[in-house]
PDB file of C-alpha atoms in Angstrom:
ATOM      1  CA  MET A 182      -7.309  19.815 -23.743  1.00 51.00           C
ATOM      2  CA  SER A 183      -4.798  20.051 -26.589  1.00 60.00           C
ATOM      3  CA  SER A 184      -3.584  16.458 -26.538  1.00 91.00           C
ATOM      4  CA  TRP A 185      -4.344  12.972 -25.252  1.00 91.00           C
ATOM      5  CA  LYS A 186      -1.227  12.994 -23.022  1.00 92.00           C
ATOM      6  CA  GLN A 187      -2.023  16.399 -21.500  1.00 95.00           C
ATOM      7  CA  ARG A 188      -5.578  15.332 -20.735  1.00 96.00           C
ATOM      8  CA  GLU A 189      -4.376  12.130 -19.101  1.00 96.00           C
ATOM      9  CA  GLN A 190      -1.871  14.083 -16.981  1.00 96.00           C
ATOM     10  CA  TYR A 191      -4.676  16.407 -15.934  1.00 97.00           C
ATOM     11  CA  LEU A 192      -6.919  13.482 -14.972  1.00 98.00           C
ATOM     12  CA  VAL A 193      -4.133  11.948 -12.879  1.00 98.00           C
ATOM     13  CA  GLN A 194      -3.603  15.289 -11.119  1.00 97.00           C
ATOM     14  CA  VAL A 195      -7.338  15.468 -10.388  1.00 98.00           C
ATOM     15  CA  ALA A 196      -7.226  11.900  -9.059  1.00 98.00           C
ATOM     16  CA  GLN A 197      -4.302  12.780  -6.785  1.00 98.00           C
ATOM     17  CA  ARG A 198      -6.212  15.752  -5.375  1.00 97.00           C
ATOM     18  CA  CYS A 199      -9.275  13.573  -4.777  1.00 98.00           C
ATOM     19  CA  LEU A 200      -7.118  11.041  -2.916  1.00 98.00           C
ATOM     20  CA  GLN A 201      -5.443  13.550  -0.586  1.00 98.00           C
ATOM     21  CA  GLY A 202      -5.695  12.361   2.997  1.00 97.00           C
ATOM     22  CA  HIS A 203      -7.225   9.001   2.040  1.00 98.00           C
ATOM     23  CA  LYS A 204      -5.961   5.795   3.651  1.00 97.00           C
ATOM     24  CA  THR A 205      -7.393   3.549   0.936  1.00 97.00           C
ATOM     25  CA  PHE A 206      -7.621   3.909  -2.841  1.00 98.00           C
ATOM     26  CA  ASP A 207     -11.376   4.453  -2.820  1.00 97.00           C
ATOM     27  CA  LEU A 208     -11.481   6.565  -5.963  1.00 98.00           C
ATOM     28  CA  TYR A 209     -13.276   5.216  -9.036  1.00 98.00           C
ATOM     29  CA  ARG A 210     -13.226   6.398 -12.625  1.00 97.00           C
ATOM     30  CA  SER A 211     -16.811   7.627 -12.331  1.00 97.00           C
ATOM     31  CA  HIS A 212     -15.773   9.967  -9.500  1.00 97.00           C
ATOM     32  CA  LEU A 213     -13.539  11.864 -11.933  1.00 98.00           C
ATOM     33  CA  VAL A 214     -16.453  13.046 -14.047  1.00 97.00           C
ATOM     34  CA  ASN A 215     -17.600  15.797 -11.664  1.00 96.00           C
ATOM     35  CA  ALA A 216     -14.102  16.435 -10.318  1.00 97.00           C
ATOM     36  CA  SER A 217     -12.563  16.984 -13.758  1.00 97.00           C
ATOM     37  CA  GLN A 218     -15.581  18.182 -15.788  1.00 95.00           C
ATOM     38  CA  ILE A 219     -14.571  15.674 -18.466  1.00 96.00           C
ATOM     39  CA  SER A 220     -17.098  13.237 -19.887  1.00 96.00           C
ATOM     40  CA  LYS A 221     -17.397   9.703 -18.577  1.00 97.00           C
ATOM     41  CA  GLY A 222     -16.719   8.250 -22.019  1.00 96.00           C
ATOM     42  CA  THR A 223     -13.478  10.185 -22.388  1.00 96.00           C
ATOM     43  CA  ILE A 224     -12.305   9.172 -18.909  1.00 97.00           C
ATOM     44  CA  TYR A 225     -13.094   5.511 -19.625  1.00 97.00           C
ATOM     45  CA  ASN A 226     -11.137   5.760 -22.884  1.00 96.00           C
ATOM     46  CA  HIS A 227      -8.087   6.870 -20.912  1.00 96.00           C
ATOM     47  CA  PHE A 228      -8.509   4.296 -18.139  1.00 97.00           C
ATOM     48  CA  THR A 229     -10.217   1.191 -19.480  1.00 96.00           C
ATOM     49  CA  THR A 230     -10.301  -0.467 -16.027  1.00 97.00           C
ATOM     50  CA  GLU A 231     -10.218   0.735 -12.416  1.00 97.00           C
ATOM     51  CA  ALA A 232      -6.781  -0.878 -12.214  1.00 97.00           C
ATOM     52  CA  ASP A 233      -5.566   1.451 -14.989  1.00 98.00           C
ATOM     53  CA  LEU A 234      -6.449   4.461 -12.852  1.00 98.00           C
ATOM     54  CA  ILE A 235      -4.587   3.059  -9.839  1.00 98.00           C
ATOM     55  CA  LEU A 236      -1.557   2.316 -11.978  1.00 98.00           C
ATOM     56  CA  ALA A 237      -1.571   5.741 -13.641  1.00 98.00           C
ATOM     57  CA  VAL A 238      -1.525   7.438 -10.233  1.00 98.00           C
ATOM     58  CA  SER A 239       1.235   5.065  -9.088  1.00 98.00           C
ATOM     59  CA  CYS A 240       3.341   5.868 -12.162  1.00 98.00           C
ATOM     60  CA  CYS A 241       3.002   9.573 -11.418  1.00 97.00           C
ATOM     61  CA  GLU A 242       4.210   9.035  -7.850  1.00 98.00           C
ATOM     62  CA  TYR A 243       7.242   7.011  -8.929  1.00 98.00           C
ATOM     63  CA  GLU A 244       8.141   9.684 -11.477  1.00 98.00           C
ATOM     64  CA  TYR A 245       7.934  12.224  -8.663  1.00 97.00           C
ATOM     65  CA  TRP A 246      10.195  10.153  -6.396  1.00 98.00           C
ATOM     66  CA  LEU A 247      12.723   9.653  -9.183  1.00 98.00           C
ATOM     67  CA  GLY A 248      12.815  13.406  -9.775  1.00 97.00           C
ATOM     68  CA  LEU A 249      13.357  13.987  -6.062  1.00 97.00           C
ATOM     69  CA  ALA A 250      16.138  11.396  -5.945  1.00 97.00           C
ATOM     70  CA  LYS A 251      18.010  12.927  -8.877  1.00 95.00           C
ATOM     71  CA  GLN A 252      17.732  16.353  -7.262  1.00 96.00           C
ATOM     72  CA  ASP A 253      18.978  14.989  -3.906  1.00 96.00           C
ATOM     73  CA  ILE A 254      21.942  13.262  -5.587  1.00 96.00           C
ATOM     74  CA  LYS A 255      22.994  16.625  -7.050  1.00 96.00           C
ATOM     75  CA  GLU A 256      22.585  18.346  -3.684  1.00 95.00           C
ATOM     76  CA  HIS A 257      24.351  15.875  -1.384  1.00 96.00           C
ATOM     77  CA  GLN A 258      27.853  14.538  -2.054  1.00 95.00           C
ATOM     78  CA  ASP A 259      27.954  12.024   0.810  1.00 96.00           C
ATOM     79  CA  PRO A 260      26.017   8.841  -0.162  1.00 96.00           C
ATOM     80  CA  LEU A 261      24.591   8.217   3.329  1.00 97.00           C
ATOM     81  CA  THR A 262      23.464  11.824   3.757  1.00 97.00           C
ATOM     82  CA  CYS A 263      21.952  11.771   0.274  1.00 98.00           C
ATOM     83  CA  PHE A 264      20.029   8.560   0.917  1.00 98.00           C
ATOM     84  CA  LEU A 265      18.679   9.726   4.276  1.00 98.00           C
ATOM     85  CA  TYR A 266      17.618  13.160   3.072  1.00 98.00           C
ATOM     86  CA  HIS A 267      16.013  11.689  -0.036  1.00 98.00           C
ATOM     87  CA  HIS A 268      13.696   9.480   1.993  1.00 98.00           C
ATOM     88  CA  CYS A 269      13.099  12.238   4.534  1.00 98.00           C
ATOM     89  CA  ASN A 270      12.031  14.377   1.580  1.00 97.00           C
ATOM     90  CA  ARG A 271       9.642  11.647   0.490  1.00 98.00           C
ATOM     91  CA  LEU A 272       8.207  11.442   3.994  1.00 98.00           C
ATOM     92  CA  TYR A 273       7.940  15.234   4.276  1.00 98.00           C
ATOM     93  CA  TYR A 274       6.072  15.704   1.002  1.00 97.00           C
ATOM     94  CA  THR A 275       3.814  12.723   1.657  1.00 97.00           C
ATOM     95  CA  LEU A 276       2.746  14.086   5.039  1.00 97.00           C
ATOM     96  CA  SER A 277       2.718  17.820   4.284  1.00 96.00           C
ATOM     97  CA  GLU A 278       0.756  17.445   1.032  1.00 96.00           C
ATOM     98  CA  LYS A 279      -1.368  14.539   2.341  1.00 97.00           C
ATOM     99  CA  ARG A 280      -0.387  12.543  -0.728  1.00 97.00           C
ATOM    100  CA  PHE A 281      -1.913   9.116  -1.120  1.00 98.00           C
ATOM    101  CA  VAL A 282       0.694   6.502  -0.147  1.00 98.00           C
ATOM    102  CA  VAL A 283       0.882   4.290  -3.228  1.00 98.00           C
ATOM    103  CA  ASP A 284       2.931   1.765  -1.228  1.00 97.00           C
ATOM    104  CA  ARG A 285      -0.488   0.681   0.054  1.00 98.00           C
ATOM    105  CA  VAL A 286      -1.449  -0.665  -3.379  1.00 97.00           C
ATOM    106  CA  MET A 287       1.757  -1.213  -5.357  1.00 97.00           C
ATOM    107  CA  PRO A 288       3.598  -3.290  -6.311  1.00 94.00           C
ATOM    108  CA  ASN A 289       0.742  -5.748  -6.816  1.00 96.00           C
ATOM    109  CA  GLN A 290       1.008  -8.412  -9.512  1.00 96.00           C
ATOM    110  CA  ASP A 291      -2.709  -9.212  -9.500  1.00 96.00           C
ATOM    111  CA  LEU A 292      -3.524  -5.563 -10.169  1.00 96.00           C
ATOM    112  CA  LEU A 293      -0.823  -5.324 -12.858  1.00 96.00           C
ATOM    113  CA  ASN A 294      -2.410  -8.261 -14.668  1.00 96.00           C
ATOM    114  CA  GLN A 295      -5.637  -6.240 -15.010  1.00 96.00           C
ATOM    115  CA  THR A 296      -4.039  -3.250 -16.736  1.00 96.00           C
ATOM    116  CA  ASN A 297      -3.199  -2.516 -20.348  1.00 94.00           C
ATOM    117  CA  GLU A 298       0.224  -3.579 -21.567  1.00 96.00           C
ATOM    118  CA  LEU A 299       1.660  -0.104 -22.202  1.00 95.00           C
ATOM    119  CA  LEU A 300       0.707   1.183 -18.756  1.00 96.00           C
ATOM    120  CA  ARG A 301       2.014  -1.978 -17.121  1.00 97.00           C
ATOM    121  CA  LEU A 302       5.334  -1.656 -18.942  1.00 97.00           C
ATOM    122  CA  ARG A 303       5.587   2.011 -17.946  1.00 97.00           C
ATOM    123  CA  PHE A 304       5.045   1.169 -14.281  1.00 98.00           C
ATOM    124  CA  GLU A 305       7.473  -1.761 -14.312  1.00 98.00           C
ATOM    125  CA  THR A 306      10.139   0.445 -15.923  1.00 98.00           C
ATOM    126  CA  LEU A 307       9.678   3.250 -13.377  1.00 98.00           C
ATOM    127  CA  TYR A 308       9.555   0.837 -10.448  1.00 97.00           C
ATOM    128  CA  GLU A 309      12.712  -0.986 -11.539  1.00 97.00           C
ATOM    129  CA  GLU A 310      14.519   2.320 -12.113  1.00 98.00           C
ATOM    130  CA  TYR A 311      13.614   3.556  -8.634  1.00 97.00           C
ATOM    131  CA  VAL A 312      14.587   0.301  -6.899  1.00 96.00           C
ATOM    132  CA  SER A 313      17.875   0.196  -8.865  1.00 96.00           C
ATOM    133  CA  LEU A 314      18.637   3.792  -7.946  1.00 97.00           C
ATOM    134  CA  ASN A 315      18.097   2.997  -4.260  1.00 96.00           C
ATOM    135  CA  LYS A 316      20.244  -0.108  -4.567  1.00 95.00           C
ATOM    136  CA  ARG A 317      23.080   1.924  -6.093  1.00 95.00           C
ATOM    137  CA  MET A 318      22.852   4.497  -3.308  1.00 95.00           C
ATOM    138  CA  ILE A 319      22.948   1.767  -0.638  1.00 94.00           C
ATOM    139  CA  LEU A 320      25.974   0.121  -2.297  1.00 93.00           C
ATOM    140  CA  ASP A 321      27.717   3.513  -2.554  1.00 95.00           C
ATOM    141  CA  ILE A 322      27.258   3.951   1.199  1.00 95.00           C
ATOM    142  CA  GLY A 323      29.144   0.698   1.712  1.00 92.00           C
ATOM    143  CA  GLU A 324      28.205  -2.931   1.299  1.00 82.00           C
ATOM    144  CA  VAL A 325      27.814  -4.920   4.519  1.00 84.00           C
ATOM    145  CA  ALA A 326      27.988  -8.711   4.374  1.00 79.00           C
ATOM    146  CA  GLY A 327      25.167 -10.847   5.712  1.00 75.00           C
ATOM    147  CA  PHE A 328      21.571  -9.851   5.101  1.00 76.00           C
ATOM    148  CA  ASP A 329      20.122  -8.513   1.867  1.00 85.00           C
ATOM    149  CA  ARG A 330      20.277  -4.889   2.994  1.00 86.00           C
ATOM    150  CA  VAL A 331      18.400  -3.559  -0.026  1.00 89.00           C
ATOM    151  CA  GLU A 332      15.399  -5.799   0.607  1.00 91.00           C
ATOM    152  CA  LEU A 333      15.443  -4.982   4.332  1.00 92.00           C
ATOM    153  CA  VAL A 334      15.583  -1.252   3.720  1.00 95.00           C
ATOM    154  CA  MET A 335      12.958  -1.171   0.957  1.00 95.00           C
ATOM    155  CA  ASN A 336      10.536  -3.212   3.080  1.00 96.00           C
ATOM    156  CA  TYR A 337      11.133  -0.890   6.034  1.00 97.00           C
ATOM    157  CA  LEU A 338      10.569   2.202   3.873  1.00 97.00           C
ATOM    158  CA  ARG A 339       7.267   0.861   2.597  1.00 97.00           C
ATOM    159  CA  GLY A 340       6.065   0.107   6.120  1.00 97.00           C
ATOM    160  CA  ALA A 341       7.320   3.421   7.520  1.00 98.00           C
ATOM    161  CA  MET A 342       5.493   5.462   4.879  1.00 98.00           C
ATOM    162  CA  ILE A 343       2.228   3.619   5.505  1.00 98.00           C
ATOM    163  CA  ASN A 344       2.555   3.678   9.306  1.00 98.00           C
ATOM    164  CA  SER A 345       3.459   7.376   9.411  1.00 98.00           C
ATOM    165  CA  ASP A 346       0.424   8.179   7.282  1.00 98.00           C
ATOM    166  CA  ASP A 347      -1.854   5.913   9.361  1.00 98.00           C
ATOM    167  CA  ALA A 348      -0.687   7.620  12.558  1.00 98.00           C
ATOM    168  CA  ASP A 349      -1.125  11.099  11.016  1.00 97.00           C
ATOM    169  CA  LYS A 350       2.432  12.018  11.955  1.00 98.00           C
ATOM    170  CA  HIS A 351       3.150  15.729  11.687  1.00 97.00           C
ATOM    171  CA  PHE A 352       5.485  16.747   8.879  1.00 97.00           C
ATOM    172  CA  GLY A 353       7.144  19.366  11.117  1.00 97.00           C
ATOM    173  CA  ASP A 354       8.335  16.913  13.795  1.00 98.00           C
ATOM    174  CA  VAL A 355      12.147  16.913  13.945  1.00 98.00           C
ATOM    175  CA  GLN A 356      12.178  13.732  16.045  1.00 98.00           C
ATOM    176  CA  LEU A 357      10.258  11.875  13.327  1.00 98.00           C
ATOM    177  CA  TYR A 358      13.020  12.395  10.730  1.00 98.00           C
ATOM    178  CA  TYR A 359      15.804  11.756  13.219  1.00 98.00           C
ATOM    179  CA  GLN A 360      14.338   8.408  14.329  1.00 98.00           C
ATOM    180  CA  PHE A 361      13.529   7.503  10.721  1.00 98.00           C
ATOM    181  CA  SER A 362      17.150   8.156   9.676  1.00 98.00           C
ATOM    182  CA  TYR A 363      18.525   6.327  12.707  1.00 98.00           C
ATOM    183  CA  ALA A 364      16.462   3.233  11.828  1.00 97.00           C
ATOM    184  CA  LEU A 365      17.650   3.354   8.202  1.00 97.00           C
ATOM    185  CA  SER A 366      21.315   3.606   9.196  1.00 96.00           C
ATOM    186  CA  GLN A 367      20.906   0.616  11.530  1.00 95.00           C
ATOM    187  CA  LEU A 368      19.186  -1.498   8.874  1.00 94.00           C
ATOM    188  CA  MET A 369      21.937  -0.709   6.373  1.00 94.00           C
ATOM    189  CA  GLY A 370      24.511  -1.916   8.904  1.00 93.00           C
ATOM    190  CA  HIS A 371      26.099   1.510   9.399  1.00 94.00           C
ATOM    191  CA  SER A 372      25.412   2.186  13.068  1.00 92.00           C
ATOM    192  CA  ASP A 373      28.979   3.507  13.317  1.00 93.00           C
ATOM    193  CA  ARG A 374      28.296   6.294  10.807  1.00 94.00           C
ATOM    194  CA  ARG A 375      27.061   9.716  11.862  1.00 95.00           C
ATOM    195  CA  ILE A 376      23.608  10.716  10.701  1.00 97.00           C
ATOM    196  CA  PRO A 377      22.332  14.319  10.540  1.00 97.00           C
ATOM    197  CA  THR A 378      21.764  15.770  14.016  1.00 98.00           C
ATOM    198  CA  LYS A 379      18.444  17.039  15.311  1.00 98.00           C
ATOM    199  CA  LEU A 380      19.746  20.568  14.789  1.00 98.00           C
ATOM    200  CA  ALA A 381      20.523  19.745  11.170  1.00 98.00           C
ATOM    201  CA  PHE A 382      17.025  18.368  10.676  1.00 98.00           C
ATOM    202  CA  ALA A 383      15.546  21.466  12.344  1.00 98.00           C
ATOM    203  CA  ALA A 384      17.422  23.683   9.859  1.00 98.00           C
ATOM    204  CA  TRP A 385      16.344  21.442   6.980  1.00 97.00           C
ATOM    205  CA  LEU A 386      12.713  21.674   8.082  1.00 97.00           C
ATOM    206  CA  SER A 387      12.911  25.461   8.371  1.00 96.00           C
ATOM    207  CA  ALA A 388      14.171  25.627   4.792  1.00 95.00           C
ATOM    208  CA  LYS A 389      11.359  23.305   3.704  1.00 94.00           C
ATOM    209  CA  HIS A 390       8.749  25.474   5.415  1.00 90.00           C
ATOM    210  CA  ARG A 391      10.149  28.627   3.753  1.00 91.00           C
ATOM    211  CA  GLU A 392      10.124  26.914   0.366  1.00 88.00           C
ATOM    212  CA  LYS A 393       6.541  25.744   0.911  1.00 81.00           C
ATOM    213  CA  HIS A 394       5.462  29.251   1.949  1.00 77.00           C
ATOM    214  CA  GLN A 395       7.051  30.778  -1.169  1.00 82.00           C
ATOM    215  CA  VAL A 396       5.266  28.244  -3.407  1.00 78.00           C
ATOM    216  CA  THR A 397       1.961  29.088  -1.716  1.00 77.00           C
ATOM    217  CA  ILE A 398       2.485  32.812  -2.324  1.00 80.00           C
ATOM    218  CA  ILE A 399       3.382  32.234  -5.983  1.00 78.00           C
ATOM    219  CA  ASN A 400       0.361  29.986  -6.525  1.00 73.00           C
ATOM    220  CA  SER A 401      -1.933  32.515  -4.846  1.00 72.00           C
ATOM    221  CA  ALA A 402      -0.661  35.290  -7.096  1.00 70.00           C
ATOM    222  CA  ALA A 403      -1.042  33.204 -10.277  1.00 61.00           C
TER     223      ALA A 403
END
């Protein structure tokens, strides 16, 4: 590897592959030795505790979600549509790629206290940026007096991601995204607003499947 950062990124990618389909974070630093073909000493230099490994994977996921959100904001002008499709995208990629659901382990203050300061700061920055971005999107949709809508929605999203993964929901199920979006619109207090129809979600899924197929072909040819 040509640099410390590149090697760490590679190790995180290996960890993510090892965690695919797992319901618990049962990966340890020692498991990366055979999976990555990198020495134990080098791996332990990158992740000085098991908590560091968990946090590094979590940071990678939040960076991924932030990238998705920024892409969705460019693609969708309507704030409600943007918010719904962003979290449907999250759900789609989590289920279709069998990504480990980091909501199972983070945020967790006890775990954060076990990590090195730089990694902890990186996670806290990414987490705050993602929560703030969601808060802005919810406020752009329209503030509704009463409950703390942001807290309600973020708690629901965390539970929905975990429950969908636990139930092995299929990423190609139109009804899954429609019900998910309906629940989000209700929690935000916008039951009067129109959400994407089942036909719209079917078209969106078809486009996703085509995109996934093209990526597979490109990767196979590489």
